[in-house]
Coordinates of C-alpha atoms and ligand atoms in Angstrom, one line a residue:
M1 CA 25.7 175.0 97.1
S2 CA 29.5 175.9 97.0
F3 CA 31.8 176.6 100.0
N4 CA 35.2 178.2 100.4
L5 CA 38.2 175.9 100.5
P6 CA 40.8 176.4 103.3
S7 CA 42.9 178.3 100.7
G8 CA 39.9 180.7 100.1
E9 CA 39.5 179.4 96.5
A10 CA 35.8 179.0 95.5
A11 CA 34.7 175.3 94.9
A12 CA 33.2 174.2 91.6
P13 CA 29.4 174.3 91.9
R14 CA 28.8 170.7 91.7
P15 CA 26.4 169.0 94.1
L16 CA 27.5 168.2 97.6
P17 CA 27.3 164.5 98.7
R18 CA 24.0 163.6 100.4
H19 CA 25.6 160.7 102.2
V20 CA 29.2 160.5 103.4
A21 CA 30.4 157.1 104.7
V22 CA 33.7 156.7 106.6
I23 CA 36.1 154.1 107.7
M24 CA 37.9 155.7 110.6
D25 CA 41.1 153.8 110.4
G26 CA 44.6 154.5 112.0
N27 CA 43.8 155.2 115.7
G28 CA 46.3 152.4 116.7
R29 CA 49.0 153.6 114.5
W30 CA 48.5 157.2 115.6
A31 CA 49.0 156.2 119.2
Q32 CA 52.0 153.7 118.5
K33 CA 53.8 156.5 116.6
R34 CA 53.8 158.5 119.9
L35 CA 54.6 155.4 122.0
L36 CA 51.2 155.7 123.5
S37 CA 48.6 152.9 124.0
R38 CA 46.2 152.1 121.2
I39 CA 43.4 153.1 123.5
F40 CA 44.7 156.7 123.6
G41 CA 44.5 156.7 119.9
H42 CA 40.8 155.8 120.0
E43 CA 40.2 158.6 122.5
K44 CA 41.7 161.0 120.1
G45 CA 39.7 159.3 117.3
A46 CA 36.5 160.1 119.3
E47 CA 37.4 163.8 119.2
A48 CA 37.8 163.5 115.4
V49 CA 34.2 162.3 115.3
R50 CA 33.0 165.4 116.7
A51 CA 34.9 167.4 114.1
I52 CA 33.4 165.6 111.1
V53 CA 29.9 165.8 112.5
R54 CA 30.2 169.5 112.7
S55 CA 31.7 169.7 109.3
C56 CA 28.7 167.9 107.9
R57 CA 26.4 170.3 109.6
E58 CA 28.4 173.2 108.3
L59 CA 28.2 172.1 104.7
G60 CA 24.5 170.8 105.0
I61 CA 25.4 167.1 104.2
P62 CA 22.2 165.2 105.5
F63 CA 23.6 161.6 106.1
L64 CA 26.9 160.6 107.7
T65 CA 27.7 157.0 108.4
L66 CA 30.8 156.2 110.6
Y67 CA 32.3 152.7 110.9
A68 CA 32.9 152.7 114.7
F69 CA 32.9 149.0 115.6
S70 CA 33.0 146.0 113.2
T71 CA 31.7 142.6 113.7
E72 CA 35.5 141.5 113.4
N73 CA 36.5 144.1 116.0
W74 CA 35.0 141.6 118.6
Q75 CA 38.1 139.6 118.2
R76 CA 40.5 142.4 119.5
P77 CA 41.9 142.1 123.0
Q78 CA 39.1 142.4 125.7
A79 CA 40.9 145.6 127.1
E80 CA 40.6 147.3 123.8
I81 CA 36.9 146.3 123.3
S82 CA 36.0 147.5 126.8
A83 CA 37.8 150.9 126.1
L84 CA 35.9 151.3 122.9
M85 CA 32.5 150.6 124.7
G86 CA 33.6 153.1 127.3
L87 CA 34.3 155.7 124.7
L88 CA 30.8 155.0 123.1
R89 CA 29.2 155.4 126.5
R90 CA 31.1 158.8 127.0
F91 CA 30.0 159.8 123.6
V92 CA 26.3 159.4 124.4
E93 CA 26.8 161.6 127.4
T94 CA 29.0 164.2 126.1
E95 CA 27.4 164.7 122.7
R96 CA 23.9 164.7 123.8
A97 CA 23.6 168.5 124.1
E98 CA 25.6 169.1 120.9
L99 CA 23.3 166.7 118.9
T100 CA 20.2 168.3 120.2
Q101 CA 21.4 171.9 119.7
N102 CA 22.5 171.0 116.1
N103 CA 19.4 169.2 115.1
V104 CA 21.3 165.9 114.6
R105 CA 19.5 162.6 114.6
L106 CA 21.4 159.6 115.9
H107 CA 20.9 156.2 114.4
V108 CA 22.6 152.8 115.0
I109 CA 23.2 150.2 112.3
G110 CA 24.5 146.8 113.0
C111 CA 23.8 144.3 115.7
I112 CA 23.0 146.7 118.6
E113 CA 21.8 143.6 120.5
R114 CA 25.4 142.4 120.9
L115 CA 26.5 145.5 122.8
P116 CA 26.6 145.7 126.6
E117 CA 23.1 146.3 127.8
D118 CA 23.8 149.6 129.4
L119 CA 25.3 150.9 126.3
Q120 CA 22.3 149.6 124.2
A121 CA 19.9 151.4 126.6
A122 CA 22.0 154.6 126.5
L123 CA 22.1 154.5 122.6
R124 CA 18.4 153.7 122.3
G125 CA 17.6 156.6 124.6
L126 CA 19.5 159.0 122.5
M127 CA 18.1 157.7 119.4
A128 CA 14.5 158.3 120.7
E129 CA 15.4 161.8 122.0
T130 CA 16.9 162.8 118.6
A131 CA 14.3 161.0 116.5
A132 CA 12.6 164.1 115.3
H133 CA 15.9 165.9 114.3
S134 CA 16.3 166.6 110.6
A135 CA 19.4 168.5 109.7
L136 CA 21.8 165.5 109.8
Q137 CA 21.3 161.8 110.4
L138 CA 24.5 160.4 112.1
N139 CA 24.6 156.6 111.6
L140 CA 27.0 154.8 113.9
A141 CA 27.8 151.4 112.6
L142 CA 28.2 149.3 115.7
S143 CA 28.9 145.6 115.6
Y144 CA 28.3 146.1 111.9
G145 CA 29.4 143.8 109.1
G146 CA 28.2 144.2 105.5
R147 CA 27.9 140.4 104.9
D148 CA 26.0 140.1 108.2
E149 CA 23.7 142.8 107.1
I150 CA 23.0 141.1 103.9
A151 CA 22.5 137.7 105.7
R152 CA 20.0 139.3 108.1
A153 CA 18.2 140.8 105.1
A154 CA 18.1 137.5 103.3
R155 CA 16.7 135.8 106.6
A156 CA 14.0 138.5 106.8
I157 CA 12.9 138.1 103.2
A158 CA 12.9 134.3 103.6
L159 CA 10.7 134.6 106.7
A160 CA 8.2 137.0 104.8
V161 CA 8.0 134.6 101.9
R162 CA 7.2 131.7 104.3
A163 CA 4.6 133.7 106.1
G164 CA 2.9 134.4 102.8
R165 CA 3.5 138.3 103.2
L166 CA 5.9 138.4 100.2
D167 CA 5.6 136.8 96.6
P168 CA 9.1 135.3 95.9
E169 CA 8.8 136.4 92.2
S170 CA 8.7 139.9 93.3
V171 CA 11.9 140.0 95.2
G172 CA 14.3 142.5 93.5
E173 CA 17.0 145.1 94.4
E174 CA 14.3 147.2 96.0
T175 CA 13.2 144.4 98.3
V176 CA 16.8 143.7 99.5
A177 CA 17.5 147.4 100.0
A178 CA 14.2 147.7 102.0
H179 CA 15.5 145.0 104.4
L180 CA 19.0 146.5 105.0
D181 CA 19.7 148.5 108.1
T182 CA 19.9 151.6 105.8
R183 CA 16.5 151.3 104.5
G184 CA 15.0 154.7 103.5
M185 CA 18.5 156.3 103.2
P186 CA 20.2 157.2 100.0
D187 CA 23.3 155.1 99.2
P188 CA 26.6 156.8 100.2
D189 CA 27.8 159.1 97.3
M190 CA 31.3 158.8 98.8
L191 CA 33.5 156.7 100.9
I192 CA 36.4 158.0 102.8
R193 CA 38.9 155.7 104.3
T194 CA 41.7 157.2 106.4
G195 CA 44.9 155.2 107.4
G196 CA 45.8 154.5 103.7
D197 CA 44.6 150.9 103.2
M198 CA 42.9 150.1 100.0
R199 CA 40.2 147.9 101.5
I200 CA 36.4 148.0 102.1
S201 CA 36.7 145.9 105.3
N202 CA 33.0 144.5 105.1
F203 CA 31.5 148.0 105.2
L204 CA 28.3 148.8 103.5
L205 CA 28.8 146.1 100.9
W206 CA 25.7 146.6 99.1
Q207 CA 25.2 150.3 99.5
L208 CA 28.8 151.2 98.2
A209 CA 28.1 149.8 94.7
Y210 CA 28.5 153.3 93.0
S211 CA 30.2 155.3 95.7
E212 CA 33.2 157.4 94.9
I213 CA 36.2 156.1 97.0
F214 CA 38.7 158.4 98.6
V215 CA 41.7 156.9 100.5
T216 CA 43.9 159.2 102.4
P217 CA 47.0 158.3 104.2
T218 CA 46.0 160.7 107.1
L219 CA 45.4 158.8 110.4
W220 CA 41.9 159.2 111.7
P221 CA 42.9 161.2 114.8
D222 CA 44.5 163.8 112.6
F223 CA 41.5 163.9 110.1
G224 CA 39.9 167.3 110.8
R225 CA 37.7 169.8 109.1
E226 CA 40.3 170.8 106.6
S227 CA 41.0 167.4 105.3
F228 CA 37.2 166.7 105.1
L229 CA 36.6 169.9 103.1
Q230 CA 39.5 169.1 100.7
I231 CA 38.1 165.6 100.1
V232 CA 34.6 166.9 99.5
H233 CA 36.0 169.4 97.1
E234 CA 37.7 166.4 95.1
F235 CA 34.3 164.7 95.1
Q236 CA 32.8 167.8 93.6
L237 CA 35.4 167.6 90.7
R238 CA 34.8 163.9 89.9
E239 CA 32.4 162.9 87.1
R240 CA 30.0 160.1 88.1
R241 CA 28.6 158.0 85.3
F242 CA 26.8 155.2 87.2
G243 CA 27.8 152.6 84.6
R244 CA 26.7 154.8 81.7
V245 CA 28.9 156.5 79.1
Ligands
LIG301 C1 40.3 151.7 113.5 O1 41.6 152.0 114.0 C2 39.3 152.3 114.4 C3 38.3 151.5 115.2 C4 38.3 150.1 115.2 C5 37.4 152.1 116.1 C6 36.9 153.5 115.7 C7 36.5 154.3 116.9 C8 36.6 155.5 117.2 C9 37.0 156.5 116.1 C10 36.5 156.1 118.5 C11 35.0 155.8 119.1 C12 33.9 156.2 118.3 C13 32.9 156.9 118.6 C14 31.8 157.3 117.7 C15 32.9 157.6 119.9 P1 42.6 150.9 114.3 O2 42.6 150.7 115.7 O3 42.3 149.7 113.4 O4 44.0 151.6 113.8 P2 45.3 150.9 113.2 O5 44.8 150.4 111.9 O6 46.2 152.1 113.2 O7 45.6 149.8 114.1

């Protein structure tokens, strides 16, 4: 599939990514630059989420994983944590119709159990409601950390070995992958990080092994359809060798 760039130029007919992962950084700086509270930046950031979901649907990209709240984010000031939880509650309410109309399945990766109970219930409800949707799977990484995910997988494997359900000699990469939160999904073909920092920040540590990385200085609230199409176009121009020559 190819698509038209903002300029109208036709993109090279390379495959589109099947899975896009995004570190949505820069909400705080976006707000501070305007002398607004960081929370206002997160509100704008939530609007940018809608734009990228729409863009993935438009292009036919089947998996999108957004880093919305990390295990480390629990150390932020309580007011900011509460505001982010409030935005997630609002997201579940306001996006319900849009996700349904657009055949989008919602999925959560991370420790959903650490979230406030009402939010857990709302997320679980929307996950169940959208479970049969097949055009796009939207993974929200919530209370997510890559090391935590790998440690949880290791624990599950150890328990399966102890229970006699798994032969330790058979444990390989597929076994680990099958115990991660992303089991059954393709690894991300590309990682986008907004806000300019050159870090992975404990995101999808196992799954990003061969992902193409794109860091843009654009702050997340300013990252819209055009920025996304431009980066997908750059992805289509990159040669991927997966360690081969
Ligand atoms: C990083 O910006 C962003 C976050 C910690 C939260 C991301 C949340 C949203 C985009 C909004 C809510 C999400 C949904 C799905 C409704 P930062 O605060 O670290 O920015 P800074 O680096 O400029 O300080």
